[in-house]
Every structure is written in C-alpha cells, then in structure tokens.
Amino acid sequence: MVLERAGEPLRLADLRDPVPGPGQVLLAVRACGVCRTDLHILDGELSEPKLPLVPGHQIVGTVLGAGERAERFAEGQRVGVPWLGWTDGDCRYCASGRENLCDNARFSGYDLDGGYAERALADERFCFPIPADYPDTEAAPLLCAGLIGYRALRLVGEAERIGFYGFGSSAHILCQVAVHEGRRVFAFTRPGDEEGQAFARSLGAEWAGSSEERPPEQLDGAIVFAAAGPLMPAALRATAKGARVISAGIHMSDIPSFPYEILWGERSLGSVANLTRRDGEEFLALAPQVPVRTEVTPYPLEEANEALEDLRNGRFRGAAVLVP
Ligand SMILES: [Zn+2]
Ligand SMILES: [Zn+2]
C-alpha cells in the first residue's frame, strides 16, 4: 500500500520484490501494526516523508534472505522492525547513548519503506527477535505502541499515581506494565467514551473518566498519548508537585498558554522521541513477564485505508494490525 502524496488515500500497488543490500534482511511481512504516526504522515503533518512511501513501522516478519555481511538472523527466524530504522552511529547523540535523537536517523515507514506490504527490507542491527509467546498480530503493536510508550513511562519516573490521556493502542499496553510495576493508573478518554473507560478498568486502571474531569486524587505523573495540545495543561492541572507530564506523540496540535502556577512546584512538561535499541530490548524482555496481552483488530493489507480511518475515529479497542 503506497502513499504517493499527503492527503490522498494509500494506493494498492504491485511493487518489485526488494533486494537486500549489505547488512539488510529481506522479510516476509506477517503483520504490521497501524500507528497514529502513520495518520500524521498521511495527513501531511510530518513534512518530509520519502515519496512514494510504503508506510508502517511495527513490522513482524520472517527472514527470507540476507544481503552481504548480514549474518545475525537465520532464514525463517521471526523478527520485528521498529520505527528507528538506521542511525549514523557517530553524531553527538549516538556517541552519548541517545541514538533516539540521532541527527541523521532514518525511520521505518517514513524515510525508509515500511511494512504495509508483503515484503520489507530492514537493517539487521535495528531488528528485534520477537518473544515466542506472541502470535504475529499480537506482537506487532509491541513494536511502537509498546516500546515508545515504555520509553515515555521511564521518562515519567517513579510516579505512583500515573495518568494516561488517550486510551488507545499504546495506553492499553502501558496500563498493564504500570500495574505490574505497582503503580496506580488513572485513564482519561474522550468525553462519553464509556466503552473505552470500561476497557481501561478491565486492564487494571483504578479510575477511568473523561479528559475534561479531574481525577479523584492528584497524579504524580502523566503521559499524553492523544495528539491534542490542550491535554498538556489539563494534565498539569491534575498533577501533584514534582510531577512530569510527557507527550508520547510525534505531532500535537498547539498547546494553549497557561498560568505559571500550574507548572510551579517542580512540575515539568516534556516529550518522548523515538526509541533506542536498548529500550526495545528491555521492553521486549519485560512484556512476556507482565505478561502484556495486546488486543488487536486485524485488517487485510489492502484495507489499510479503512484501518487508518477507523483509528482516526476511534472505532476499535486496542490496536489495528494489517495482515498481508
Ligand atoms: Zn508508531
Ligand atoms: Zn547519530
């Protein structure tokens, strides 16, 4: 499924099978998760995708072949491809353990063709083995919703009472991880989304309500998954002193101005960007121990546009996954 121009639907196309270059593996795609970032790319909110582009950065595939010097995985092995597809390895960020901020990073399904396809290429150094307990479709959302959410959770710090604003693919995974870590989860959904609130409670949230409500207690930290800027000051207003509020999305509408007093008391606002390979290794080791169970809605690959529109309109619980 190919994006030719922002603002247009994806087009079903027959492409030539890609040939793995040095260090790359060729994958038979088994499943590819749909992410809100894909919607931002489609809508032209992220300005510089490769075009034409095969989107998709939560790829579960089996190794079909390898290019020169690619020896990490055996043929037939199941691997995952995340958003971080390549880094230069020597900029000031890479040199200081922050490859997620690499000046020259290339991202899967953005700078590089991704997994909305039957075949995909990946740099073997940026792939992860997939934990055996997960079927293909259920593993796919771990690769972005899970592991970038995990990085956001780490940035929030030790918060005992944690708020999740927007209870979609990422929050439904992180809720399970947070409860496993002994935290108390407060889930915020769109006003009136009672099904979403019940879903959050079923995954261990102690309280669930509308993003316009104040939680019954102050929060020690919050992650804002929804792309709505007004949620940042709303979350700040719900926090206790010292809390961190982290935006987990790559794009957000403008954050309205707010009085300094809601930031006072060593509260902070921040963002999470991308992932490091270490985040991925840590999270994929942790997920089976929780154990994280992902709720997925599978779509045939050629229905990618429907999956994206359903994501836009909140028509499913958990995560959408494309299956070739
Ligand atoms: Zn993503
Ligand atoms: Zn770098």
Short mmCIF file of C-alpha atoms and ligand atoms in Angstrom, two decimals:
data_model
loop_
_atom_site.label_atom_id
_atom_site.label_comp_id
_atom_site.label_asym_id
_atom_site.label_seq_id
_atom_site.Cartn_x
_atom_site.Cartn_y
_atom_site.Cartn_z
CA MET A 1 0.00 0.00 0.00
CA VAL A 2 1.69 3.15 -1.25
CA LEU A 3 1.42 6.80 -0.25
CA GLU A 4 2.06 8.97 -3.26
CA ARG A 5 1.06 12.35 -1.88
CA ALA A 6 -0.03 13.57 1.55
CA GLY A 7 -3.78 13.95 1.83
CA GLU A 8 -4.53 11.11 -0.57
CA PRO A 9 -5.54 7.57 0.35
CA LEU A 10 -2.97 4.81 0.04
CA ARG A 11 -2.95 3.02 -3.28
CA LEU A 12 -2.76 -0.73 -3.71
CA ALA A 13 0.25 -1.36 -5.94
CA ASP A 14 2.33 -4.20 -7.30
CA LEU A 15 5.96 -3.45 -6.49
CA ARG A 16 9.05 -5.42 -7.42
CA ASP A 17 10.42 -7.59 -4.59
CA PRO A 18 13.11 -5.55 -2.83
CA VAL A 19 16.68 -6.88 -2.83
CA PRO A 20 18.59 -6.77 0.48
CA GLY A 21 21.71 -4.62 0.43
CA PRO A 22 24.74 -5.02 2.73
CA GLY A 23 23.66 -5.57 6.33
CA GLN A 24 20.00 -5.88 5.42
CA VAL A 25 17.50 -8.69 5.74
CA LEU A 26 14.57 -9.33 3.43
CA LEU A 27 11.40 -10.12 5.36
CA ALA A 28 8.12 -11.77 4.50
CA VAL A 29 5.76 -9.48 6.41
CA ARG A 30 3.41 -11.43 8.68
CA ALA A 31 1.74 -8.45 10.34
CA CYS A 32 2.22 -4.69 10.57
CA GLY A 33 0.71 -2.50 13.25
CA VAL A 34 -1.08 0.73 12.39
CA CYS A 35 0.12 3.75 14.38
CA ARG A 36 -1.17 7.28 14.83
CA THR A 37 2.13 8.45 13.34
CA ASP A 38 1.04 6.82 10.07
CA LEU A 39 -2.02 9.07 10.13
CA HIS A 40 0.15 12.14 10.74
CA ILE A 41 2.25 11.17 7.70
CA LEU A 42 -0.84 10.63 5.56
CA ASP A 43 -2.31 13.93 6.65
CA GLY A 44 0.89 15.83 5.82
CA GLU A 45 1.51 16.78 9.46
CA LEU A 46 5.04 15.35 9.27
CA SER A 47 6.58 17.17 6.42
CA GLU A 48 9.33 15.10 4.92
CA PRO A 49 8.39 11.52 4.19
CA LYS A 50 10.10 9.72 1.33
CA LEU A 51 7.59 9.66 -1.54
CA PRO A 52 6.26 7.42 -2.85
CA LEU A 53 6.29 5.64 0.50
CA VAL A 54 5.25 2.29 1.89
CA PRO A 55 4.22 3.25 5.46
CA GLY A 56 4.35 1.01 8.51
CA HIS A 57 6.82 0.75 11.37
CA GLN A 58 5.56 -2.08 13.57
CA ILE A 59 6.60 -4.96 11.34
CA VAL A 60 6.63 -8.61 12.30
CA GLY A 61 8.20 -10.74 9.58
CA THR A 62 10.18 -13.85 8.90
CA VAL A 63 13.62 -13.71 7.34
CA LEU A 64 13.60 -14.75 3.69
CA GLY A 65 17.09 -13.70 2.74
CA ALA A 66 20.04 -11.54 3.70
CA GLY A 67 22.44 -9.18 1.98
CA GLU A 68 26.21 -9.14 2.25
CA ARG A 69 27.55 -9.26 5.83
CA ALA A 70 24.04 -9.75 7.28
CA GLU A 71 24.50 -12.79 9.50
CA ARG A 72 22.56 -12.01 12.64
CA PHE A 73 19.38 -13.93 11.84
CA ALA A 74 18.77 -17.32 10.30
CA GLU A 75 16.38 -17.83 7.43
CA GLY A 76 12.87 -18.38 8.77
CA GLN A 77 13.54 -16.56 12.04
CA ARG A 78 10.83 -14.18 13.19
CA VAL A 79 11.93 -10.60 13.76
CA GLY A 80 10.38 -7.22 14.49
CA VAL A 81 11.19 -3.92 12.81
CA PRO A 82 10.55 -0.73 14.79
CA TRP A 83 10.38 2.98 13.90
CA LEU A 84 14.14 3.51 14.33
CA GLY A 85 15.49 2.02 11.12
CA TRP A 86 19.03 3.38 10.88
CA THR A 87 21.41 5.75 12.68
CA ASP A 88 24.81 7.16 11.75
CA GLY A 89 26.39 5.85 14.97
CA ASP A 90 28.73 8.78 15.40
CA CYS A 91 26.83 12.03 15.94
CA ARG A 92 26.87 13.63 19.40
CA TYR A 93 23.63 11.85 20.31
CA CYS A 94 24.67 8.39 19.17
CA ALA A 95 28.01 8.87 20.92
CA SER A 96 26.23 9.59 24.21
CA GLY A 97 23.76 6.67 24.26
CA ARG A 98 20.89 8.71 22.81
CA GLU A 99 20.54 7.22 19.35
CA ASN A 100 16.80 8.02 19.52
CA LEU A 101 17.85 11.63 18.89
CA CYS A 102 20.39 10.85 16.13
CA ASP A 103 20.83 13.83 13.79
CA ASN A 104 20.75 11.59 10.74
CA ALA A 105 18.36 8.84 11.85
CA ARG A 106 16.19 7.17 9.25
CA PHE A 107 12.78 5.93 10.27
CA SER A 108 10.87 2.90 9.03
CA GLY A 109 7.76 3.77 7.07
CA TYR A 110 8.91 7.40 6.76
CA ASP A 111 12.46 7.71 5.38
CA LEU A 112 12.54 4.00 4.52
CA ASP A 113 9.80 1.85 3.03
CA GLY A 114 7.93 0.06 5.80
CA GLY A 115 5.62 -2.84 6.44
CA TYR A 116 2.33 -2.06 4.69
CA ALA A 117 3.48 -4.66 2.19
CA GLU A 118 4.14 -8.35 1.66
CA ARG A 119 7.91 -7.84 1.65
CA ALA A 120 10.14 -5.43 3.55
CA LEU A 121 13.83 -4.69 3.99
CA ALA A 122 15.45 -3.86 7.29
CA ASP A 123 18.92 -3.18 8.66
CA GLU A 124 19.51 -6.25 10.79
CA ARG A 125 21.13 -4.22 13.58
CA PHE A 126 17.83 -2.46 14.26
CA CYS A 127 15.62 -5.56 14.28
CA PHE A 128 14.49 -7.39 17.41
CA PRO A 129 13.79 -11.08 17.92
CA ILE A 130 10.08 -11.44 18.77
CA PRO A 131 9.18 -13.19 22.06
CA ALA A 132 7.88 -16.67 21.28
CA ASP A 133 4.66 -16.33 23.30
CA TYR A 134 3.15 -13.79 20.92
CA PRO A 135 1.27 -14.57 17.73
CA ASP A 136 2.31 -12.28 14.83
CA THR A 137 -0.63 -9.89 15.05
CA GLU A 138 -0.41 -9.57 18.82
CA ALA A 139 3.33 -8.89 18.68
CA ALA A 140 3.08 -6.06 16.13
CA PRO A 141 1.72 -3.35 18.49
CA LEU A 142 4.56 -4.02 20.93
CA LEU A 143 6.99 -2.52 18.42
CA CYS A 144 5.89 1.11 18.64
CA ALA A 145 2.82 1.47 20.83
CA GLY A 146 4.60 -0.73 23.35
CA LEU A 147 8.17 0.29 23.26
CA ILE A 148 7.91 4.02 22.66
CA GLY A 149 5.22 4.01 25.35
CA TYR A 150 7.71 2.19 27.55
CA ARG A 151 10.28 4.91 26.97
CA ALA A 152 7.64 7.51 27.91
CA LEU A 153 6.89 5.57 31.11
CA ARG A 154 10.58 5.66 32.02
CA LEU A 155 10.68 9.43 31.40
CA VAL A 156 7.78 9.93 33.79
CA GLY A 157 9.96 8.42 36.52
CA GLU A 158 8.80 6.75 39.69
CA ALA A 159 5.27 8.20 39.66
CA GLU A 160 2.95 6.04 41.76
CA ARG A 161 -0.29 7.64 40.56
CA ILE A 162 0.01 7.89 36.80
CA GLY A 163 -2.46 9.38 34.32
CA PHE A 164 -2.87 8.21 30.72
CA TYR A 165 -4.57 10.73 28.44
CA GLY A 166 -5.97 8.86 25.44
CA PHE A 167 -6.57 5.16 25.93
CA GLY A 168 -5.63 3.59 22.59
CA SER A 169 -3.02 1.17 21.36
CA SER A 170 -0.16 2.47 23.49
CA ALA A 171 -2.04 3.13 26.74
CA HIS A 172 -3.71 -0.28 26.72
CA ILE A 173 -0.22 -1.86 26.74
CA LEU A 174 1.34 0.59 29.18
CA CYS A 175 -1.55 0.24 31.62
CA GLN A 176 -0.64 -3.41 32.06
CA VAL A 177 3.05 -2.60 32.51
CA ALA A 178 2.33 0.17 35.03
CA VAL A 179 0.01 -2.02 37.10
CA HIS A 180 2.66 -4.77 37.02
CA GLU A 181 5.13 -2.25 38.44
CA GLY A 182 2.77 -1.50 41.30
CA ARG A 183 1.60 1.88 40.02
CA ARG A 184 -1.95 3.17 40.20
CA VAL A 185 -3.37 4.06 36.78
CA PHE A 186 -5.90 6.82 36.06
CA ALA A 187 -7.21 6.66 32.48
CA PHE A 188 -8.68 9.59 30.56
CA THR A 189 -10.69 9.12 27.36
CA ARG A 190 -12.71 11.31 25.04
CA PRO A 191 -15.81 12.57 26.85
CA GLY A 192 -18.60 10.00 26.59
CA ASP A 193 -16.33 7.09 25.64
CA GLU A 194 -17.72 4.78 28.28
CA GLU A 195 -16.57 1.69 26.42
CA GLY A 196 -13.00 2.99 26.43
CA GLN A 197 -13.27 3.72 30.14
CA ALA A 198 -14.56 0.22 30.86
CA PHE A 199 -11.71 -1.19 28.73
CA ALA A 200 -9.18 0.76 30.85
CA ARG A 201 -10.70 -0.54 34.08
CA SER A 202 -10.63 -4.10 32.72
CA LEU A 203 -6.85 -3.72 32.25
CA GLY A 204 -6.27 -2.62 35.82
CA ALA A 205 -6.90 1.15 35.80
CA GLU A 206 -8.09 2.19 39.24
CA TRP A 207 -10.15 5.06 37.80
CA ALA A 208 -11.30 5.96 34.30
CA GLY A 209 -13.13 9.05 33.17
CA SER A 210 -13.30 11.86 30.66
CA SER A 211 -10.27 14.04 29.89
CA GLU A 212 -12.39 17.00 31.00
CA GLU A 213 -12.70 15.57 34.51
CA ARG A 214 -10.32 15.89 37.42
CA PRO A 215 -9.19 12.54 38.82
CA PRO A 216 -10.16 11.71 42.42
CA GLU A 217 -6.53 12.18 43.50
CA GLN A 218 -3.61 14.23 42.23
CA LEU A 219 -1.30 12.47 39.78
CA ASP A 220 2.44 12.01 40.27
CA GLY A 221 2.97 11.85 36.53
CA ALA A 222 1.08 11.62 33.25
CA ILE A 223 1.56 10.52 29.66
CA VAL A 224 -0.44 12.27 26.96
CA PHE A 225 -0.99 9.85 24.06
CA ALA A 226 -3.67 11.83 22.25
CA ALA A 227 -2.49 14.47 19.76
CA ALA A 228 -4.48 17.29 21.36
CA GLY A 229 -2.35 20.14 22.77
CA PRO A 230 -4.99 21.28 25.32
CA LEU A 231 -4.47 17.98 27.14
CA MET A 232 -1.00 19.10 28.27
CA PRO A 233 -2.21 21.90 30.60
CA ALA A 234 -5.23 19.74 31.51
CA ALA A 235 -2.84 17.02 32.66
CA LEU A 236 -0.65 19.55 34.51
CA ARG A 237 -3.69 20.79 36.41
CA ALA A 238 -4.33 17.22 37.58
CA THR A 239 -0.82 16.69 38.96
CA ALA A 240 0.84 16.90 42.35
CA LYS A 241 4.11 18.76 42.95
CA GLY A 242 7.14 17.29 41.24
CA ALA A 243 5.11 15.53 38.52
CA ARG A 244 6.31 15.08 34.96
CA VAL A 245 3.84 15.26 32.08
CA ILE A 246 5.18 13.60 28.93
CA SER A 247 3.72 13.83 25.43
CA ALA A 248 4.21 10.48 23.69
CA GLY A 249 3.21 11.57 20.19
CA ILE A 250 5.33 12.83 17.32
CA HIS A 251 2.84 15.57 16.46
CA MET A 252 0.37 17.53 18.54
CA SER A 253 -1.92 20.50 17.99
CA ASP A 254 -0.74 23.73 19.64
CA ILE A 255 -0.56 23.80 23.40
CA PRO A 256 -2.60 26.72 24.71
CA SER A 257 -0.94 29.15 27.10
CA PHE A 258 -1.48 28.55 30.79
CA PRO A 259 -0.75 30.27 34.09
CA TYR A 260 2.69 29.63 35.53
CA GLU A 261 1.20 28.48 38.82
CA ILE A 262 0.13 25.13 37.32
CA LEU A 263 3.77 24.42 36.40
CA TRP A 264 5.18 25.74 39.70
CA GLY A 265 6.19 23.19 42.31
CA GLU A 266 8.84 21.49 40.15
CA ARG A 267 6.33 20.11 37.71
CA SER A 268 7.65 19.67 34.17
CA LEU A 269 6.38 19.14 30.65
CA GLY A 270 8.32 17.05 28.17
CA SER A 271 8.19 14.85 25.12
CA VAL A 272 9.44 11.43 24.17
CA ALA A 273 11.11 10.97 20.80
CA ASN A 274 11.64 7.65 19.03
CA LEU A 275 13.43 4.78 20.72
CA THR A 276 16.85 3.37 21.34
CA ARG A 277 17.62 -0.28 20.65
CA ARG A 278 18.12 -0.65 24.38
CA ASP A 279 14.51 0.46 25.01
CA GLY A 280 13.38 -2.24 22.60
CA GLU A 281 15.46 -4.97 24.21
CA GLU A 282 14.30 -4.04 27.70
CA PHE A 283 10.65 -3.78 26.77
CA LEU A 284 10.52 -6.99 24.73
CA ALA A 285 12.11 -8.83 27.66
CA LEU A 286 9.59 -7.31 30.09
CA ALA A 287 6.40 -7.77 28.02
CA PRO A 288 6.17 -11.59 28.35
CA GLN A 289 6.82 -11.34 32.11
CA VAL A 290 3.91 -8.98 32.81
CA PRO A 291 2.53 -10.64 30.66
CA VAL A 292 1.29 -7.90 28.34
CA ARG A 293 -1.68 -9.02 26.29
CA THR A 294 -2.45 -6.88 23.27
CA GLU A 295 -5.95 -6.51 21.95
CA VAL A 296 -5.81 -6.30 18.16
CA THR A 297 -8.24 -5.76 15.32
CA PRO A 298 -6.79 -7.38 12.19
CA TYR A 299 -7.44 -5.93 8.71
CA PRO A 300 -6.35 -7.39 5.38
CA LEU A 301 -3.41 -5.38 3.99
CA GLU A 302 -5.50 -3.97 1.16
CA GLU A 303 -7.88 -2.44 3.71
CA ALA A 304 -5.16 -0.19 5.16
CA ASN A 305 -7.18 2.94 4.38
CA GLU A 306 -10.15 1.59 6.34
CA ALA A 307 -7.90 0.71 9.27
CA LEU A 308 -6.46 4.24 9.30
CA GLU A 309 -9.91 5.85 9.17
CA ASP A 310 -11.12 3.58 11.96
CA LEU A 311 -8.10 4.66 14.02
CA ARG A 312 -8.87 8.31 13.31
CA ASN A 313 -12.45 7.82 14.51
CA GLY A 314 -11.70 5.58 17.48
CA ARG A 315 -13.73 2.69 16.06
CA PHE A 316 -11.83 -0.19 17.66
CA ARG A 317 -10.31 -1.02 21.04
CA GLY A 318 -6.57 -1.56 21.35
CA ALA A 319 -4.59 -1.74 18.12
CA ALA A 320 -5.25 -2.20 14.40
CA VAL A 321 -2.91 -4.60 12.60
CA LEU A 322 -2.58 -5.19 8.87
CA VAL A 323 -2.15 -8.76 7.68
CA PRO A 324 -0.91 -9.42 4.13
ZN ZN B 1 4.36 4.45 15.89
ZN ZN B 2 23.64 9.67 15.26
#
